Short mmCIF file of C-alpha atoms and ligand atoms in Angstrom, two decimals:
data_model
loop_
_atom_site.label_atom_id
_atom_site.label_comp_id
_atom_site.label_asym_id
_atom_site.label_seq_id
_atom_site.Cartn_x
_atom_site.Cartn_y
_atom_site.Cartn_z
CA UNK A 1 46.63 25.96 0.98
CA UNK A 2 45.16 22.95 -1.12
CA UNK A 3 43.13 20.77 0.74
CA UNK A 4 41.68 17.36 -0.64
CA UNK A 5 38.14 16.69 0.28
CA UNK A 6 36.90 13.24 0.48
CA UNK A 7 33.05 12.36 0.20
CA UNK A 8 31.60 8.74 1.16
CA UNK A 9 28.51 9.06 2.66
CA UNK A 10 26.08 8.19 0.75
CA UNK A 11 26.22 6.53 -3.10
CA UNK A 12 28.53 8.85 -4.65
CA UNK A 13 32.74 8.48 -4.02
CA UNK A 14 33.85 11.79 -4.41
CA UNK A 15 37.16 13.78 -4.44
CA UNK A 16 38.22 16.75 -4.89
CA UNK A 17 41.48 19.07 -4.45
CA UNK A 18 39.97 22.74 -2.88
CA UNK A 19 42.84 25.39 -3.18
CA UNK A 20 42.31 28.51 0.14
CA UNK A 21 38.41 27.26 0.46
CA UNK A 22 37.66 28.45 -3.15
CA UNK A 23 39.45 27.56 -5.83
CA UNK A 24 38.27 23.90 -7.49
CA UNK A 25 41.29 22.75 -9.35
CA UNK A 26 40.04 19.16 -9.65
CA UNK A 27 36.50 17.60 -8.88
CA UNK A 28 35.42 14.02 -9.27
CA UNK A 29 32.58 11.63 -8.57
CA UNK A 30 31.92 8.67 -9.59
CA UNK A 31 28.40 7.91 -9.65
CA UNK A 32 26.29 4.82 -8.09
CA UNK A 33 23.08 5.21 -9.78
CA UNK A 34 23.46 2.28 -12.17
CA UNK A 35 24.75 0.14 -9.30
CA UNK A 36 21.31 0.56 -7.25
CA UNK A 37 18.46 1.58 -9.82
CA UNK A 38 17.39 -2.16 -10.53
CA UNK A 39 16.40 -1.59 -6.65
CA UNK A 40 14.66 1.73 -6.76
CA UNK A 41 16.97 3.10 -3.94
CA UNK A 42 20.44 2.89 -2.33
CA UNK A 43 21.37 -0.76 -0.79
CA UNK A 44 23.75 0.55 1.83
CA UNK A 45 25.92 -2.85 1.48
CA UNK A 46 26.30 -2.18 -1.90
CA UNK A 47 26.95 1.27 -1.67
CA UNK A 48 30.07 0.15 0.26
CA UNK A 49 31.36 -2.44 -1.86
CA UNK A 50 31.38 0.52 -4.85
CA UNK A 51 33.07 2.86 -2.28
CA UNK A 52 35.91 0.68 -1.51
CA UNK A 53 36.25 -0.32 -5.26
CA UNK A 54 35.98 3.29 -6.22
CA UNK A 55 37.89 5.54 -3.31
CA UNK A 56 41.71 5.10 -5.01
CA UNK A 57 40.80 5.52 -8.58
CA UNK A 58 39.03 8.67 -7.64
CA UNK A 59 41.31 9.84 -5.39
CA UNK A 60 43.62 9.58 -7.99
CA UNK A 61 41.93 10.68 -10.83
CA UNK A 62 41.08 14.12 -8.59
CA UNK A 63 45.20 14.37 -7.65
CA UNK A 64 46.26 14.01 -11.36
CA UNK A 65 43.19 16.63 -12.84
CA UNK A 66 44.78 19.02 -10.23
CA UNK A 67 48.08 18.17 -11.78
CA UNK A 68 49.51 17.57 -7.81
CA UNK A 69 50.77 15.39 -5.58
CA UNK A 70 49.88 14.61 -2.05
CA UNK A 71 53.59 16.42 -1.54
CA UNK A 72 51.46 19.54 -2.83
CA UNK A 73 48.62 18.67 -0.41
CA UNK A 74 48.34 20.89 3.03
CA UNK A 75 45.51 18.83 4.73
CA UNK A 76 42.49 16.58 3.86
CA UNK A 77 38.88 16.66 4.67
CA UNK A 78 36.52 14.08 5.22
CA UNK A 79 33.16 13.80 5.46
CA UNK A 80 32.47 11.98 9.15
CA UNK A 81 28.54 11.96 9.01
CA UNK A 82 25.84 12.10 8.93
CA UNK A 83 25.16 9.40 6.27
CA UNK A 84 25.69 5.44 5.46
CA UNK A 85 27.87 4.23 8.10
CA UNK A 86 29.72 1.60 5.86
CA UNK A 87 29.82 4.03 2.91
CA UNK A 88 31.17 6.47 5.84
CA UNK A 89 33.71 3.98 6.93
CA UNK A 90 35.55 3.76 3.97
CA UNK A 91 36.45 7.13 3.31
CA UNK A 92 37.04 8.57 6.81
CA UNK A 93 39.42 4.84 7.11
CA UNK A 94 40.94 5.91 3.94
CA UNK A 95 41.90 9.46 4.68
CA UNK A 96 42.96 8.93 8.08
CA UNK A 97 45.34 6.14 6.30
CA UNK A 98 46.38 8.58 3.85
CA UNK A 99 46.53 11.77 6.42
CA UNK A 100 49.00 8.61 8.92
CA UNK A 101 51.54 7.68 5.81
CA UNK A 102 51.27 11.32 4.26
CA UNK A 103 51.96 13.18 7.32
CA UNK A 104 49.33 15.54 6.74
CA UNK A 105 46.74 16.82 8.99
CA UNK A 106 42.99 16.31 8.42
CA UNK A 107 39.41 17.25 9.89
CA UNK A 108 36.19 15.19 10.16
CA UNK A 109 33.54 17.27 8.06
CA UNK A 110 29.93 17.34 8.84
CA UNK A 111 28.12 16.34 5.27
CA UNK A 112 25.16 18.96 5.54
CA UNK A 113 27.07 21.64 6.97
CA UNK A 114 29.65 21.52 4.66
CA UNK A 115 26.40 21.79 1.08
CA UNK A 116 26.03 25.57 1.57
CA UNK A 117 29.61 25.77 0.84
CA UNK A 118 29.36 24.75 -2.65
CA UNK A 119 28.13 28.43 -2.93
CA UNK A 120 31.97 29.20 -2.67
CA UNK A 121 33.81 27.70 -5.40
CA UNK A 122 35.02 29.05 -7.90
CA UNK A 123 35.80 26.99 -10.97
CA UNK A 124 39.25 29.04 -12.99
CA UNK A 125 40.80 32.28 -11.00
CA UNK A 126 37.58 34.47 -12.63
CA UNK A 127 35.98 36.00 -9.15
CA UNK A 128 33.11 36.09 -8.74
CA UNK A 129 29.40 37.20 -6.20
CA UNK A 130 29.94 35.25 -3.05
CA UNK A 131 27.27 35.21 -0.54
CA UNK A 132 27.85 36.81 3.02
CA UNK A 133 27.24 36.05 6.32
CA UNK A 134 24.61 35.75 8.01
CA UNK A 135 22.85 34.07 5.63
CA UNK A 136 19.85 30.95 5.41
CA UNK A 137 20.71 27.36 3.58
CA UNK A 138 18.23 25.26 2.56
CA UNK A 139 19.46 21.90 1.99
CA UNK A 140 17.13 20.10 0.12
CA UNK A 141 18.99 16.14 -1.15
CA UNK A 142 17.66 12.74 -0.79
CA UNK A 143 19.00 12.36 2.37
CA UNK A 144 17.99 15.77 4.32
CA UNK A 145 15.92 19.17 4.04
CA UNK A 146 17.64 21.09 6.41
CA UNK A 147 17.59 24.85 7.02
CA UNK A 148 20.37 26.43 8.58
CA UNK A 149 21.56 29.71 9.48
CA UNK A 150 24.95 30.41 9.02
CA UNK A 151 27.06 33.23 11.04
CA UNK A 152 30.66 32.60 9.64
CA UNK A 153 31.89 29.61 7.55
CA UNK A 154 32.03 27.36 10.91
CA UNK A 155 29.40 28.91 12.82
CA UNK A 156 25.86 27.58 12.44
CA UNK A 157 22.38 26.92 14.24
CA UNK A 158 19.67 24.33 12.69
CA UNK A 159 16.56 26.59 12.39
CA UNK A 160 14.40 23.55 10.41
CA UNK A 161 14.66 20.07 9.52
CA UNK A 162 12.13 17.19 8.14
CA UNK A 163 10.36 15.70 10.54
CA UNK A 164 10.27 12.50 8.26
CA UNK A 165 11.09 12.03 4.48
CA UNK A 166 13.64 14.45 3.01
CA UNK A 167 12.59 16.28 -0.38
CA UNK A 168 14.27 13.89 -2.26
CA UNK A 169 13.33 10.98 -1.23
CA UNK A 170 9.52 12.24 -1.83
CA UNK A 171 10.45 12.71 -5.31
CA UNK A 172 12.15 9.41 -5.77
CA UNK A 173 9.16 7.54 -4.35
CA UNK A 174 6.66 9.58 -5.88
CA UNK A 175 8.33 8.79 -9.53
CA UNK A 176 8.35 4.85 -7.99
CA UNK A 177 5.03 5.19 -7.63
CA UNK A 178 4.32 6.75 -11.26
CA UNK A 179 6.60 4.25 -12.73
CA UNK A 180 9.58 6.63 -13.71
CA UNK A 181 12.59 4.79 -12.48
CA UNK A 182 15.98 5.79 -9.90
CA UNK A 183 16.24 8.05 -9.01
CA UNK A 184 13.22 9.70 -10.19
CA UNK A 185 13.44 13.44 -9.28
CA UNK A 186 15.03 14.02 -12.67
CA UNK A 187 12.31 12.19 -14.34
CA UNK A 188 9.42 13.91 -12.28
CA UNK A 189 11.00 17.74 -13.55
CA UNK A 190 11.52 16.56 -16.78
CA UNK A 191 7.52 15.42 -17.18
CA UNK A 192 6.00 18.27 -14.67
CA UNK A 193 7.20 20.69 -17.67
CA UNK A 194 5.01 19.66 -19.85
CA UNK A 195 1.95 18.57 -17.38
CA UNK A 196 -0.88 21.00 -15.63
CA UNK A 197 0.30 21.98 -12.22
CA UNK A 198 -3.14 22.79 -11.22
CA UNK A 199 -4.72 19.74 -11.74
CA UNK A 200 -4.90 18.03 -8.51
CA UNK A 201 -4.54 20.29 -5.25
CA UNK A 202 -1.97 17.82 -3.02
CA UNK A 203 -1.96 18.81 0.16
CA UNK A 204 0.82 21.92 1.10
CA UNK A 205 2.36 20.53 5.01
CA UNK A 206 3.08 24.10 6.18
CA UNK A 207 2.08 22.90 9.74
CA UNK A 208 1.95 26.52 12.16
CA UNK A 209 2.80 29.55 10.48
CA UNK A 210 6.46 30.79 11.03
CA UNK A 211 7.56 26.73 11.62
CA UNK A 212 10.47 25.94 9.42
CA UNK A 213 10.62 21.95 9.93
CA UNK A 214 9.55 20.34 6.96
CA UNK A 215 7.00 17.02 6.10
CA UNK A 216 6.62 15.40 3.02
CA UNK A 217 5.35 12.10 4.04
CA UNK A 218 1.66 13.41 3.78
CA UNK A 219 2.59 14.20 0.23
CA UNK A 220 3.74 11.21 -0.93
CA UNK A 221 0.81 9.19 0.85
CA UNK A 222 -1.59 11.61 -1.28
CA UNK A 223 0.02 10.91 -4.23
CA UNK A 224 -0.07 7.21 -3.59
CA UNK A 225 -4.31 7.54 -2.68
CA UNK A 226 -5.01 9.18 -5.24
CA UNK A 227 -3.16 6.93 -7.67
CA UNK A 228 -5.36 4.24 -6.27
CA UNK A 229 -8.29 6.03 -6.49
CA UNK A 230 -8.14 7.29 -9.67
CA UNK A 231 -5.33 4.93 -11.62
CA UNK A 232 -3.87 6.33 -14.27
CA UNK A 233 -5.55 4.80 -16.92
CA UNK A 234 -5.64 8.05 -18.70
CA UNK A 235 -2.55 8.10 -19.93
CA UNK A 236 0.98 9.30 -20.31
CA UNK A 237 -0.67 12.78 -20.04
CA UNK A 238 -1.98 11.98 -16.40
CA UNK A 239 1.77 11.15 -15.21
CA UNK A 240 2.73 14.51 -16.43
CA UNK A 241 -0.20 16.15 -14.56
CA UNK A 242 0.95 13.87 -10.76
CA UNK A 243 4.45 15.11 -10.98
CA UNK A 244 3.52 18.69 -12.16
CA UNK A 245 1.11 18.70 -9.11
CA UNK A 246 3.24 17.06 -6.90
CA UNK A 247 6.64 19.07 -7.67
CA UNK A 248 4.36 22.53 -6.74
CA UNK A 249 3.15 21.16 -3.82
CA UNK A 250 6.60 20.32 -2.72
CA UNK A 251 8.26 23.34 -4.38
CA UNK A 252 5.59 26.18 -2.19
CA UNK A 253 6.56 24.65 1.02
CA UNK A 254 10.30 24.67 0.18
CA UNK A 255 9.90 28.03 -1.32
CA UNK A 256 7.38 29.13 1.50
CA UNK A 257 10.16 27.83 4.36
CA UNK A 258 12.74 29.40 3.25
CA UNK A 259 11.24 32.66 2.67
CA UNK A 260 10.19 32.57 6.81
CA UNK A 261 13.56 31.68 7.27
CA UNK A 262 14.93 34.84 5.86
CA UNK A 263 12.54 37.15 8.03
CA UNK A 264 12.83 35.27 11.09
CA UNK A 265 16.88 35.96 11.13
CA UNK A 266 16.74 38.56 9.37
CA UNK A 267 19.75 37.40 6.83
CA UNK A 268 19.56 38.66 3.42
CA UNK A 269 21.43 35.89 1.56
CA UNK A 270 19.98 32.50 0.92
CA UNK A 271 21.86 29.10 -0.49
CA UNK A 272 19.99 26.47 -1.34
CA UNK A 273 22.06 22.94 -2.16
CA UNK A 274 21.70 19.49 -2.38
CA UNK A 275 20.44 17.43 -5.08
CA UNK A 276 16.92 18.26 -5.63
CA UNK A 277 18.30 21.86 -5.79
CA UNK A 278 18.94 20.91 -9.79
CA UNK A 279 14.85 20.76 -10.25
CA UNK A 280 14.46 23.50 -12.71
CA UNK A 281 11.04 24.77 -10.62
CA UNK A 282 12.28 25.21 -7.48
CA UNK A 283 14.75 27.13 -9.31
CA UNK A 284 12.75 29.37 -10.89
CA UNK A 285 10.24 29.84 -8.27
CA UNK A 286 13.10 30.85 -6.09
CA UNK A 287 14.89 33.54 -8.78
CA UNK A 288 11.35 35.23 -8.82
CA UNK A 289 11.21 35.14 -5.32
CA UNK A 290 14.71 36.99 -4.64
CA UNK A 291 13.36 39.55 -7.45
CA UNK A 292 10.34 40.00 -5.57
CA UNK A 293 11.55 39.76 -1.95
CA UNK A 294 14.72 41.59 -2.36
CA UNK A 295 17.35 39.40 -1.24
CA UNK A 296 20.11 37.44 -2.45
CA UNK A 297 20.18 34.25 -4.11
CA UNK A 298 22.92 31.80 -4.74
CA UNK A 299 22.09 28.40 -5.79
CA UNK A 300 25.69 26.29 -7.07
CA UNK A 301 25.46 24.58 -10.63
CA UNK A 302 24.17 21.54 -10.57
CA UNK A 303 27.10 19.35 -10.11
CA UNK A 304 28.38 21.19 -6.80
CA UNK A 305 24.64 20.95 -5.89
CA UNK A 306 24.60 17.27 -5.56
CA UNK A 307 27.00 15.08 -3.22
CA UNK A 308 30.90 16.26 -4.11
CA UNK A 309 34.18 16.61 -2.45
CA UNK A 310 34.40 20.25 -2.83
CA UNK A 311 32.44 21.27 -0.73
CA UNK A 312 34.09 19.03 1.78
CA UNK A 313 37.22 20.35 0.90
CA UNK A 314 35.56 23.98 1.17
CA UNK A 315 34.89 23.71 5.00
CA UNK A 316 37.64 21.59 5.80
CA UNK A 317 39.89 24.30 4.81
CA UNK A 318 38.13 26.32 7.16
CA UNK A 319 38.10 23.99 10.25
CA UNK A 320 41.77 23.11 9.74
CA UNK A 321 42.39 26.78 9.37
CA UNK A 322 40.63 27.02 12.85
CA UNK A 323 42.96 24.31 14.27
CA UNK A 324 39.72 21.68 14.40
CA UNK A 325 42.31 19.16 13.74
CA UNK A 326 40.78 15.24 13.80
CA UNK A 327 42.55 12.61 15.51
CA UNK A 328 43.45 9.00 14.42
CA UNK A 329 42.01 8.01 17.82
CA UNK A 330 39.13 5.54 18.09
CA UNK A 331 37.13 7.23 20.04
CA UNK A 332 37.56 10.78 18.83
CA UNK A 333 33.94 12.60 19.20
CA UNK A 334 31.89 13.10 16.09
CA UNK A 335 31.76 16.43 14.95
CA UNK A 336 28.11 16.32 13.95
CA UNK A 337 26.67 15.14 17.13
CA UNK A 338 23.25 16.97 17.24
CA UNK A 339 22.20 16.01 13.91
O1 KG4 B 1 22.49 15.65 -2.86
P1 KG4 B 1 22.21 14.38 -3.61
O2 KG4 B 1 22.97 14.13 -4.90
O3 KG4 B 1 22.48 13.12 -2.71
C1 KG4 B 1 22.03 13.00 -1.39
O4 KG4 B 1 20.90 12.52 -1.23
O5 KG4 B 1 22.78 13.43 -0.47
O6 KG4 B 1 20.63 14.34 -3.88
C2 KG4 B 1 20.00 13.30 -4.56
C3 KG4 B 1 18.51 13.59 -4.59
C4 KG4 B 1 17.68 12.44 -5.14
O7 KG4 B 1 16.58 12.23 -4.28
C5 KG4 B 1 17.23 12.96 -6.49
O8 KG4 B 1 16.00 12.41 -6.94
C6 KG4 B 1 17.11 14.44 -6.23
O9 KG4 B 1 18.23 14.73 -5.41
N1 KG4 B 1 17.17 15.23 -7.45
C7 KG4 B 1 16.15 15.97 -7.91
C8 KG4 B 1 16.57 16.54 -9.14
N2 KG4 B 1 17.84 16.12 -9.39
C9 KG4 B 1 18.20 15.32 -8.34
N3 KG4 B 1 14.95 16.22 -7.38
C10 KG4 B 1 14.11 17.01 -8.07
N4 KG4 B 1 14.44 17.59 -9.26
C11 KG4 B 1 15.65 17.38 -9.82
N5 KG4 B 1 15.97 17.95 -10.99
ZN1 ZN B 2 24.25 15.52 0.34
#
């Protein structure tokens, strides 16, 4: 069954066509980052005005890769929330306008539910490692850092979530702060390569041992102290040093969480998703931690990492399959109330 998966929800229009869950045959996104850097972060009414400029091109562009038709199409997904509400709006309006003339059916998709199925796809008909049930997600994006443990491809509890800034977003205002542009969590793992990640000890918010909810305000506000206190007069060298120093203290807790995560369900398979899932530390850190700790890790290529619609169309195939069927009605409940 080939299901086309719709994502609106934040800065990034996204579709793709998903064929049984796993098979990408088309995946596109059209980016917003140029739209909303001279602001250093998303203007949600500007966000929308892209989305509604950008939904049929896309949409089109993701049909025609998959060399289909909506004829060929058995149901769409749609992200529903959590995210932008206007940026929302358009694509949930659009699908169900599509799903209404097409005849097809479609589901409402929960966005962070559906990033640990990015771990899925397959990209060509080669097969390969998939991870298994029950397993631990971190989702780590500008938006969220949510843990979750997964029981089947519908079935999940929230074990951990921030308790203020998401990962992200502590990068992209730290890298405000050091003068490195939007987004900036590119710029700070690009620069932390070459700096000392010793040289200033930022503060690590593990809060009680075994608690898997995350904070990363504290972070940011030591970055931004010591930046006063100290300046950073010394050079292009000290900027390398801050985001080296900052991206460890981040990457332990992330690291750190997750690793609790695993022993408190006992899973042996962790995903971890979302945009800052591309930094090339976390990465690391995490492949010698499955080495060392003896379980499984699958972490999707960058560009099923960040926001895309195949991993909409990924758990959309299994809701529809299900029967979770969304409604054209007005007041049709959420499916991500509780987030
Ligand atoms: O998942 P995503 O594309 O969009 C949502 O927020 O849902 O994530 C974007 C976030 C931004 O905060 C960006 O700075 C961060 O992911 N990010 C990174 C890296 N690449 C993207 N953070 C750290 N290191 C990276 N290499
Ligand atoms: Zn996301």
């Amino acid at each position: 069954m080939l299901i086309l998966g719709i994502e609106s929800s934040c800065d990034d229009t996204a579709a793709a066509v998903v064929e049984d869950g796993r098979y990408v045959l088309s995946s596109v996104v059209s980016s917003q980052d140029m739209v909303h850097a001279p602001y250093g972060g998303v203007v949600p009414e500007l966000a929308s005005r892209r989305h509604i400029e950008m939904i049929i091109p896309v949409v089109e562009e993701a049909l025609s890769k998959a060399g289909v038709t909506l004829k060929d199409i058995g149901g769409i997904a749609v992200t529903q929330g959590p995210g932008l509400v206007g940026s929302i709006l358009i694509g949930l309006s659009f699908a169900k306008a599509v799903s209404y003339t097409a005849g097809l059916p479609f589901t409402g998709v929960n966005h962070i539910e559906a990033h640990p199925h990015a771990a899925f796809l397959i990209e060509g008909r080669a097969e390969k490692e998939v991870p298994r049930f029950p397993l631990v997600a971190l989702i780590v994006s500008g938006g969220h850092t949510t843990l979750l443990h997964l029981t089947g491809f519908t079935e999940y509890r929230i074990i951990g979530q921030t308790l203020d800034d998401a990962a992200g977003e502590a990068f992209d205002k730290v890298a405000k702060l050091l003068g490195l542009g939007y987004p900036g969590g590119v710029a700070i793992d690009r620069l932390a390569k070459e700096g000392n990640r010793k040289s200033v000890e930022f503060t690590r918010p593990f809060m009680a041992k075994g608690n898997l909810d995350f904070s990363f305000s504290g972070v940011k506000t030591a970055v931004l102290n010591y930046v006063k206190g100290h300046g950073l007069a010394t050079g292009p060298e000290a900027v390398k040093d801050l985001a080296a120093s900052f991206q460890e203290s981040v990457v332990d807790v992330l690291v750190g969480k997750a690793l609790w995560a695993l022993e408190a369900t006992g899973a042996s398979d962790l995903v971890v998703a979302g945009g800052v899932a591309c930094n090339s530390r976390l990465r690391t850190r995490l492949t010698e931690a499955a080495r060392d700790g003896g379980f499984r890790l699958f972490i999707p290529p960058p560009r099923f990492c960040s926001d895309n619609g195949a991993m909409i169309a990924s758990l959309g195939y299994h809701q529809l399959k299900k029967g979770a069927f969304g409604t054209l009605d007005m007041d049709s409940k959420p499916t991500w109330e509780g987030f």
